[in-house]
Amino acid sequence: MKNGLLVLICMILAIGTCGGPLLTRLYYNNGGERIWFMSFISTAGCPVIFIPLVLSFLRRRNRNNSENIEKTEIVLMETPMFMASIVIGLLIGLDNYCFAYGLAYLPVSTTSLIVGTQLGFNAIFSFFMVKQTFTPFSINAVVLLTAGTGILALRGGDGDRPADVSHKEYVVGFLVTLTAAVLYAFILPFVELTYKKVRKEITFTLVLEMQLVMCLAASCFCIFGMLVEGDFKVIPIEAREFKIGGGSAFYYTLVVMTGIVYQGLFLGAIGVVFCASSLASGVLISALLPVTEVLAVVCFREKFQVEKGVALLLSLWGFVSYFYGEFKSGKRIINKTQLQETELPPLPVSVSAVA
């Protein structure tokens, strides 16, 4: 059951990781300029989470009625987890702003290679915060994916600076995007640590409740930024003047699609932490970044250099290495469990036999 859920979550994460930056770049390329608005959109799709939460509640209530249990809890989350979720949500809001800022001034491919550095930071944070155990396969994956990011960085980032972006804006965008990578690398093990500290069984329903609170906190953080920047006054004007799609209708459709896709990114990332680990989530995201680069080349005609091809191969190799190691580890645990179940208990030694 959990393996099937993991596959589904990985598919959702793949769509969010690859589709989110592309839709954001489409917004910026056609007259969009509201960075706080794009930050808000990253988590604004969180009301979608109410659907599985309501279905889960109805299922629990029906089960409790069949077992003659009168009260069915509407909310499973307790106060410590709720407070931790708010803190994580505020960090996510800041991370969303940093990422949206970087995409406003950097090509998608450059943003992806910077975000790829999160894997190295994730490995460090996971080791100290949740005592993540490294295997030869996971170490190999980290090295390969980090090497792929390093190779991409060798191509000289300033050479792909957009014509309407100054050198200063490019450098600031680069540094802010790197900050986003560090923040995201910290958030994933923080979530895993929260799971470990909660004194109750972590179910997927509880994970969804936590996700909802985090997204609401992140959205409120970004709404405050929108109010300060006056985005609510500018958005209708920006929608009417949008360069493609004939005006407001396409603009708002793009905004809604971006919000839904980004919700898949966050739901997928937190879900992988629940089903596997924070390091697994980081590895999967890093493995998908070169795919995002290929899509950026196809959609926006960004240059596909030799370095990108090498990075793509290294990332796929690291991805396969990590999940092969997880498969071997899981198989070893299953074999050990089966061996323990089939072993016969030792025969008792009688006193007469000893005599």
CSV table of C-alpha atoms in Angstrom, one decimal:
chain,number,residue,atom,x,y,z
A,1,MET,CA,0.0,0.0,0.0
A,2,LYS,CA,2.7,2.4,1.0
A,3,ASN,CA,4.8,1.6,-2.1
A,4,GLY,CA,1.9,2.3,-4.4
A,5,LEU,CA,1.3,5.6,-2.5
A,6,LEU,CA,5.0,6.5,-3.0
A,7,VAL,CA,4.8,5.9,-6.7
A,8,LEU,CA,1.7,8.2,-7.0
A,9,ILE,CA,3.4,10.9,-4.9
A,10,CYS,CA,6.6,10.7,-7.0
A,11,MET,CA,4.5,11.3,-10.1
A,12,ILE,CA,2.8,14.3,-8.5
A,13,LEU,CA,6.2,15.6,-7.4
A,14,ALA,CA,7.6,15.2,-10.9
A,15,ILE,CA,4.8,17.3,-12.5
A,16,GLY,CA,5.2,20.0,-9.9
A,17,THR,CA,9.0,20.1,-10.1
A,18,CYS,CA,9.1,20.3,-13.8
A,19,GLY,CA,5.9,22.3,-14.5
A,20,GLY,CA,6.0,24.9,-11.9
A,21,PRO,CA,9.2,26.8,-13.0
A,22,LEU,CA,8.1,26.6,-16.7
A,23,LEU,CA,4.7,28.2,-16.0
A,24,THR,CA,6.3,30.9,-13.8
A,25,ARG,CA,8.8,31.7,-16.6
A,26,LEU,CA,5.8,31.9,-19.1
A,27,TYR,CA,4.3,34.4,-16.7
A,28,TYR,CA,7.4,36.6,-16.6
A,29,ASN,CA,8.2,36.3,-20.3
A,30,ASN,CA,4.8,37.8,-21.2
A,31,GLY,CA,4.6,40.9,-19.0
A,32,GLY,CA,4.2,39.5,-15.5
A,33,GLU,CA,6.2,41.3,-12.9
A,34,ARG,CA,4.7,40.6,-9.5
A,35,ILE,CA,7.2,38.5,-7.6
A,36,TRP,CA,5.1,38.4,-4.3
A,37,PHE,CA,2.1,37.3,-6.4
A,38,MET,CA,4.0,34.4,-7.9
A,39,SER,CA,5.2,33.5,-4.4
A,40,PHE,CA,1.6,33.4,-3.2
A,41,ILE,CA,0.5,31.3,-6.1
A,42,SER,CA,3.0,28.6,-5.1
A,43,THR,CA,0.8,27.6,-2.1
A,44,ALA,CA,-2.5,29.2,-3.1
A,45,GLY,CA,-3.7,25.9,-4.4
A,46,CYS,CA,-3.9,24.4,-0.9
A,47,PRO,CA,-7.7,24.3,-0.7
A,48,VAL,CA,-7.4,21.3,-3.0
A,49,ILE,CA,-6.2,19.4,0.1
A,50,PHE,CA,-9.7,19.7,1.6
A,51,ILE,CA,-11.0,17.1,-0.8
A,52,PRO,CA,-8.9,14.2,0.4
A,53,LEU,CA,-9.3,15.4,4.0
A,54,VAL,CA,-13.1,15.4,3.8
A,55,LEU,CA,-13.1,11.9,2.2
A,56,SER,CA,-10.8,10.7,4.9
A,57,PHE,CA,-13.1,12.1,7.6
A,58,LEU,CA,-16.1,10.4,6.0
A,59,ARG,CA,-14.3,7.1,5.8
A,60,ARG,CA,-13.2,7.3,9.5
A,61,ARG,CA,-16.8,8.2,10.6
A,62,ASN,CA,-18.3,5.3,8.7
A,63,ARG,CA,-15.7,3.0,10.3
A,64,ASN,CA,-16.4,4.3,13.7
A,65,ASN,CA,-20.2,4.0,13.2
A,66,SER,CA,-19.8,0.3,12.3
A,67,GLU,CA,-17.7,-0.2,15.5
A,68,ASN,CA,-20.2,1.8,17.6
A,69,ILE,CA,-17.8,4.6,18.3
A,70,GLU,CA,-19.8,7.8,18.8
A,71,LYS,CA,-17.2,10.5,18.3
A,72,THR,CA,-15.1,11.0,15.2
A,73,GLU,CA,-12.3,13.6,15.4
A,74,ILE,CA,-12.5,16.2,12.7
A,75,VAL,CA,-8.9,17.3,13.2
A,76,LEU,CA,-6.1,14.8,14.1
A,77,MET,CA,-3.3,17.3,14.6
A,78,GLU,CA,-2.3,18.3,18.1
A,79,THR,CA,-1.0,21.7,19.2
A,80,PRO,CA,2.8,21.0,19.1
A,81,MET,CA,2.5,19.8,15.5
A,82,PHE,CA,0.2,22.7,14.6
A,83,MET,CA,2.8,25.2,15.9
A,84,ALA,CA,5.7,23.5,14.1
A,85,SER,CA,3.6,23.5,10.9
A,86,ILE,CA,3.1,27.3,11.2
A,87,VAL,CA,6.9,27.8,11.6
A,88,ILE,CA,7.7,25.6,8.6
A,89,GLY,CA,5.0,27.3,6.6
A,90,LEU,CA,6.6,30.7,7.2
A,91,LEU,CA,9.9,29.3,6.1
A,92,ILE,CA,8.2,27.9,3.0
A,93,GLY,CA,6.7,31.4,2.3
A,94,LEU,CA,10.2,32.9,2.4
A,95,ASP,CA,11.6,30.1,0.2
A,96,ASN,CA,8.8,30.7,-2.3
A,97,TYR,CA,9.7,34.4,-2.5
A,98,CYS,CA,13.4,33.6,-3.0
A,99,PHE,CA,12.6,31.1,-5.8
A,100,ALA,CA,10.1,33.4,-7.5
A,101,TYR,CA,12.7,36.2,-7.3
A,102,GLY,CA,15.3,34.1,-9.0
A,103,LEU,CA,13.0,33.0,-11.8
A,104,ALA,CA,12.2,36.7,-12.5
A,105,TYR,CA,15.9,37.4,-13.5
A,106,LEU,CA,17.4,34.0,-14.4
A,107,PRO,CA,16.7,31.5,-17.1
A,108,VAL,CA,14.9,28.3,-16.0
A,109,SER,CA,18.0,26.2,-16.8
A,110,THR,CA,20.2,28.4,-14.6
A,111,THR,CA,17.7,28.4,-11.8
A,112,SER,CA,17.4,24.6,-11.9
A,113,LEU,CA,21.2,24.1,-11.7
A,114,ILE,CA,21.3,26.4,-8.6
A,115,VAL,CA,18.4,24.7,-7.0
A,116,GLY,CA,20.2,21.4,-7.6
A,117,THR,CA,22.7,22.4,-4.9
A,118,GLN,CA,20.0,21.7,-2.3
A,119,LEU,CA,20.9,18.1,-2.4
A,120,GLY,CA,24.3,18.6,-0.8
A,121,PHE,CA,22.8,20.9,1.9
A,122,ASN,CA,19.9,18.4,2.4
A,123,ALA,CA,22.4,15.6,3.1
A,124,ILE,CA,24.1,17.7,5.7
A,125,PHE,CA,21.0,18.9,7.4
A,126,SER,CA,19.5,15.3,7.3
A,127,PHE,CA,22.6,13.9,8.9
A,128,PHE,CA,22.6,16.3,11.9
A,129,MET,CA,18.8,16.8,12.3
A,130,VAL,CA,17.3,13.3,11.8
A,131,LYS,CA,20.5,11.1,11.9
A,132,GLN,CA,20.1,10.0,8.3
A,133,THR,CA,22.1,6.9,7.7
A,134,PHE,CA,24.2,7.0,4.5
A,135,THR,CA,24.7,3.9,2.4
A,136,PRO,CA,27.2,3.5,-0.5
A,137,PHE,CA,24.3,3.9,-2.9
A,138,SER,CA,23.0,7.1,-1.3
A,139,ILE,CA,26.5,8.6,-1.1
A,140,ASN,CA,27.1,7.7,-4.7
A,141,ALA,CA,23.8,9.4,-5.6
A,142,VAL,CA,24.7,12.6,-3.7
A,143,VAL,CA,28.1,12.7,-5.4
A,144,LEU,CA,26.7,12.1,-8.9
A,145,LEU,CA,23.9,14.7,-8.6
A,146,THR,CA,26.2,17.3,-7.0
A,147,ALA,CA,28.8,16.7,-9.8
A,148,GLY,CA,26.1,17.2,-12.4
A,149,THR,CA,25.2,20.5,-10.8
A,150,GLY,CA,28.9,21.5,-10.7
A,151,ILE,CA,29.4,20.7,-14.4
A,152,LEU,CA,26.4,22.9,-15.3
A,153,ALA,CA,27.9,25.7,-13.3
A,154,LEU,CA,31.1,25.5,-15.3
A,155,ARG,CA,29.4,26.9,-18.4
A,156,GLY,CA,29.6,30.4,-17.1
A,157,GLY,CA,26.2,31.6,-15.9
A,158,ASP,CA,26.5,35.3,-16.8
A,159,GLY,CA,26.6,34.2,-20.5
A,160,ASP,CA,23.0,33.3,-20.5
A,161,ARG,CA,21.8,36.5,-18.8
A,162,PRO,CA,18.6,37.7,-20.4
A,163,ALA,CA,18.9,40.9,-22.5
A,164,ASP,CA,16.6,42.9,-20.3
A,165,VAL,CA,18.3,41.9,-17.0
A,166,SER,CA,21.3,43.9,-15.7
A,167,HIS,CA,24.4,42.3,-14.3
A,168,LYS,CA,23.5,43.4,-10.8
A,169,GLU,CA,20.0,42.0,-11.1
A,170,TYR,CA,21.5,38.7,-12.4
A,171,VAL,CA,24.0,38.4,-9.5
A,172,VAL,CA,21.3,39.2,-6.9
A,173,GLY,CA,19.0,36.7,-8.5
A,174,PHE,CA,21.7,34.1,-8.4
A,175,LEU,CA,22.4,34.6,-4.7
A,176,VAL,CA,18.7,34.8,-3.8
A,177,THR,CA,18.0,31.5,-5.6
A,178,LEU,CA,20.9,29.9,-3.8
A,179,THR,CA,19.3,31.0,-0.6
A,180,ALA,CA,16.1,29.3,-1.7
A,181,ALA,CA,18.0,26.1,-2.3
A,182,VAL,CA,19.5,26.2,1.3
A,183,LEU,CA,16.1,27.0,2.8
A,184,TYR,CA,14.4,24.2,1.0
A,185,ALA,CA,17.2,21.8,2.0
A,186,PHE,CA,16.6,22.7,5.6
A,187,ILE,CA,12.8,22.5,5.4
A,188,LEU,CA,12.6,18.9,4.3
A,189,PRO,CA,14.6,17.4,7.3
A,190,PHE,CA,12.7,19.9,9.6
A,191,VAL,CA,9.4,18.2,8.4
A,192,GLU,CA,10.9,14.7,9.0
A,193,LEU,CA,12.1,15.8,12.5
A,194,THR,CA,8.5,17.0,13.2
A,195,TYR,CA,7.2,13.6,12.2
A,196,LYS,CA,9.7,11.9,14.6
A,197,LYS,CA,8.8,14.2,17.6
A,198,VAL,CA,5.0,13.7,17.4
A,199,ARG,CA,3.8,11.3,20.0
A,200,LYS,CA,1.2,9.6,17.8
A,201,GLU,CA,1.1,7.5,14.6
A,202,ILE,CA,1.8,9.6,11.5
A,203,THR,CA,-0.9,8.8,9.0
A,204,PHE,CA,-1.3,10.2,5.5
A,205,THR,CA,-4.3,12.2,6.8
A,206,LEU,CA,-2.1,13.8,9.4
A,207,VAL,CA,0.4,14.6,6.8
A,208,LEU,CA,-2.3,16.3,4.7
A,209,GLU,CA,-3.4,18.4,7.7
A,210,MET,CA,0.2,19.4,8.3
A,211,GLN,CA,0.5,20.3,4.6
A,212,LEU,CA,-2.6,22.4,4.8
A,213,VAL,CA,-1.5,24.4,7.8
A,214,MET,CA,2.0,25.0,6.2
A,215,CYS,CA,0.5,26.2,3.0
A,216,LEU,CA,-1.9,28.5,4.7
A,217,ALA,CA,0.9,30.0,6.8
A,218,ALA,CA,3.1,30.4,3.7
A,219,SER,CA,0.2,32.0,1.8
A,220,CYS,CA,-0.5,34.5,4.6
A,221,PHE,CA,3.2,35.4,4.6
A,222,CYS,CA,3.1,36.2,0.9
A,223,ILE,CA,-0.3,38.0,1.1
A,224,PHE,CA,1.4,40.4,3.6
A,225,GLY,CA,4.1,41.0,1.0
A,226,MET,CA,1.5,41.6,-1.7
A,227,LEU,CA,-0.2,44.2,0.5
A,228,VAL,CA,3.0,46.0,1.1
A,229,GLU,CA,4.0,46.0,-2.6
A,230,GLY,CA,0.4,47.0,-3.7
A,231,ASP,CA,0.0,43.9,-5.9
A,232,PHE,CA,-3.8,43.8,-5.5
A,233,LYS,CA,-4.1,47.1,-7.3
A,234,VAL,CA,-1.7,46.2,-10.1
A,235,ILE,CA,-2.9,42.6,-10.9
A,236,PRO,CA,-6.1,43.6,-12.8
A,237,ILE,CA,-4.0,46.0,-15.0
A,238,GLU,CA,-1.3,43.4,-15.6
A,239,ALA,CA,-4.0,40.8,-16.6
A,240,ARG,CA,-5.5,43.2,-19.2
A,241,GLU,CA,-2.1,43.9,-20.7
A,242,PHE,CA,-0.8,40.3,-20.7
A,243,LYS,CA,0.9,39.6,-24.0
A,244,ILE,CA,-0.5,36.2,-24.9
A,245,GLY,CA,-3.9,34.6,-24.8
A,246,GLY,CA,-6.0,37.7,-25.6
A,247,GLY,CA,-6.0,39.3,-22.1
A,248,SER,CA,-7.4,38.5,-18.7
A,249,ALA,CA,-8.9,35.1,-19.3
A,250,PHE,CA,-5.7,33.4,-20.3
A,251,TYR,CA,-3.8,35.3,-17.5
A,252,TYR,CA,-6.0,34.0,-14.7
A,253,THR,CA,-6.1,30.5,-16.3
A,254,LEU,CA,-2.3,30.5,-16.2
A,255,VAL,CA,-2.3,31.7,-12.6
A,256,VAL,CA,-4.7,28.9,-11.5
A,257,MET,CA,-2.8,26.2,-13.4
A,258,THR,CA,0.5,27.4,-11.8
A,259,GLY,CA,-1.0,27.3,-8.3
A,260,ILE,CA,-2.3,23.7,-8.9
A,261,VAL,CA,1.0,22.5,-10.3
A,262,TYR,CA,3.0,24.0,-7.5
A,263,GLN,CA,0.7,22.5,-4.9
A,264,GLY,CA,1.7,19.1,-6.4
A,265,LEU,CA,5.3,20.0,-5.9
A,266,PHE,CA,4.9,20.7,-2.1
A,267,LEU,CA,2.4,17.9,-1.6
A,268,GLY,CA,4.8,15.5,-3.4
A,269,ALA,CA,7.9,16.6,-1.5
A,270,ILE,CA,6.2,16.3,1.9
A,271,GLY,CA,4.6,13.0,0.9
A,272,VAL,CA,8.0,11.5,-0.1
A,273,VAL,CA,9.4,12.5,3.3
A,274,PHE,CA,6.4,10.7,4.9
A,275,CYS,CA,6.8,7.5,2.7
A,276,ALA,CA,10.6,7.5,2.6
A,277,SER,CA,12.9,10.2,4.0
A,278,SER,CA,13.9,13.9,3.5
A,279,LEU,CA,17.0,12.7,1.6
A,280,ALA,CA,14.9,10.7,-0.8
A,281,SER,CA,12.8,13.7,-1.5
A,282,GLY,CA,15.9,15.8,-2.1
A,283,VAL,CA,17.4,13.1,-4.4
A,284,LEU,CA,14.2,12.9,-6.5
A,285,ILE,CA,13.9,16.7,-6.9
A,286,SER,CA,17.6,16.9,-7.9
A,287,ALA,CA,17.1,14.1,-10.4
A,288,LEU,CA,14.2,15.9,-12.0
A,289,LEU,CA,15.9,19.3,-12.4
A,290,PRO,CA,17.8,18.3,-15.6
A,291,VAL,CA,14.5,17.2,-17.0
A,292,THR,CA,13.2,20.7,-16.3
A,293,GLU,CA,16.2,22.1,-18.2
A,294,VAL,CA,15.4,19.9,-21.3
A,295,LEU,CA,11.8,21.2,-21.2
A,296,ALA,CA,13.0,24.8,-20.9
A,297,VAL,CA,15.1,24.2,-24.0
A,298,VAL,CA,12.1,22.9,-25.9
A,299,CYS,CA,9.6,25.5,-24.6
A,300,PHE,CA,11.7,28.6,-24.4
A,301,ARG,CA,14.5,27.7,-26.8
A,302,GLU,CA,17.2,28.0,-24.2
A,303,LYS,CA,20.6,26.7,-25.3
A,304,PHE,CA,21.2,23.0,-24.6
A,305,GLN,CA,25.0,22.7,-24.2
A,306,VAL,CA,27.1,19.6,-23.8
A,307,GLU,CA,27.4,20.3,-20.1
A,308,LYS,CA,23.6,20.0,-19.8
A,309,GLY,CA,23.6,16.6,-21.5
A,310,VAL,CA,26.4,15.3,-19.2
A,311,ALA,CA,24.5,16.6,-16.1
A,312,LEU,CA,21.3,14.9,-17.3
A,313,LEU,CA,23.1,11.5,-17.5
A,314,LEU,CA,24.8,12.0,-14.1
A,315,SER,CA,21.5,12.9,-12.5
A,316,LEU,CA,19.7,9.9,-14.0
A,317,TRP,CA,22.6,7.7,-12.8
A,318,GLY,CA,22.4,9.1,-9.3
A,319,PHE,CA,18.6,8.6,-9.3
A,320,VAL,CA,18.9,5.0,-10.3
A,321,SER,CA,21.7,4.4,-7.8
A,322,TYR,CA,19.7,5.8,-4.9
A,323,PHE,CA,16.6,3.8,-5.6
A,324,TYR,CA,18.5,0.6,-6.3
A,325,GLY,CA,20.1,1.0,-2.9
A,326,GLU,CA,16.7,1.5,-1.3
A,327,PHE,CA,15.4,-1.6,-3.1
A,328,LYS,CA,18.4,-3.7,-1.9
A,329,SER,CA,18.0,-2.4,1.6
A,330,GLY,CA,14.2,-3.2,1.7
A,331,LYS,CA,14.8,-6.6,0.2
A,332,ARG,CA,17.5,-7.3,2.9
A,333,ILE,CA,15.0,-6.3,5.6
A,334,ILE,CA,12.3,-8.5,4.2
A,335,ASN,CA,14.7,-11.5,4.0
A,336,LYS,CA,15.9,-11.0,7.5
A,337,THR,CA,12.3,-10.8,8.8
A,338,GLN,CA,11.3,-14.0,6.9
A,339,LEU,CA,14.4,-15.8,8.3
A,340,GLN,CA,13.4,-14.9,11.8
A,341,GLU,CA,9.9,-16.1,11.3
A,342,THR,CA,11.0,-19.5,9.9
A,343,GLU,CA,13.6,-20.2,12.6
A,344,LEU,CA,12.5,-22.9,15.1
A,345,PRO,CA,12.7,-21.9,18.7
A,346,PRO,CA,15.4,-23.8,20.7
A,347,LEU,CA,14.3,-27.0,22.4
A,348,PRO,CA,14.1,-26.9,26.2
A,349,VAL,CA,16.8,-28.9,27.9
A,350,SER,CA,15.4,-31.3,30.6
A,351,VAL,CA,17.0,-31.7,33.9
A,352,SER,CA,17.2,-35.5,33.4
A,353,ALA,CA,19.1,-35.1,30.2
A,354,VAL,CA,21.7,-32.9,31.9
A,355,ALA,CA,22.0,-35.4,34.7
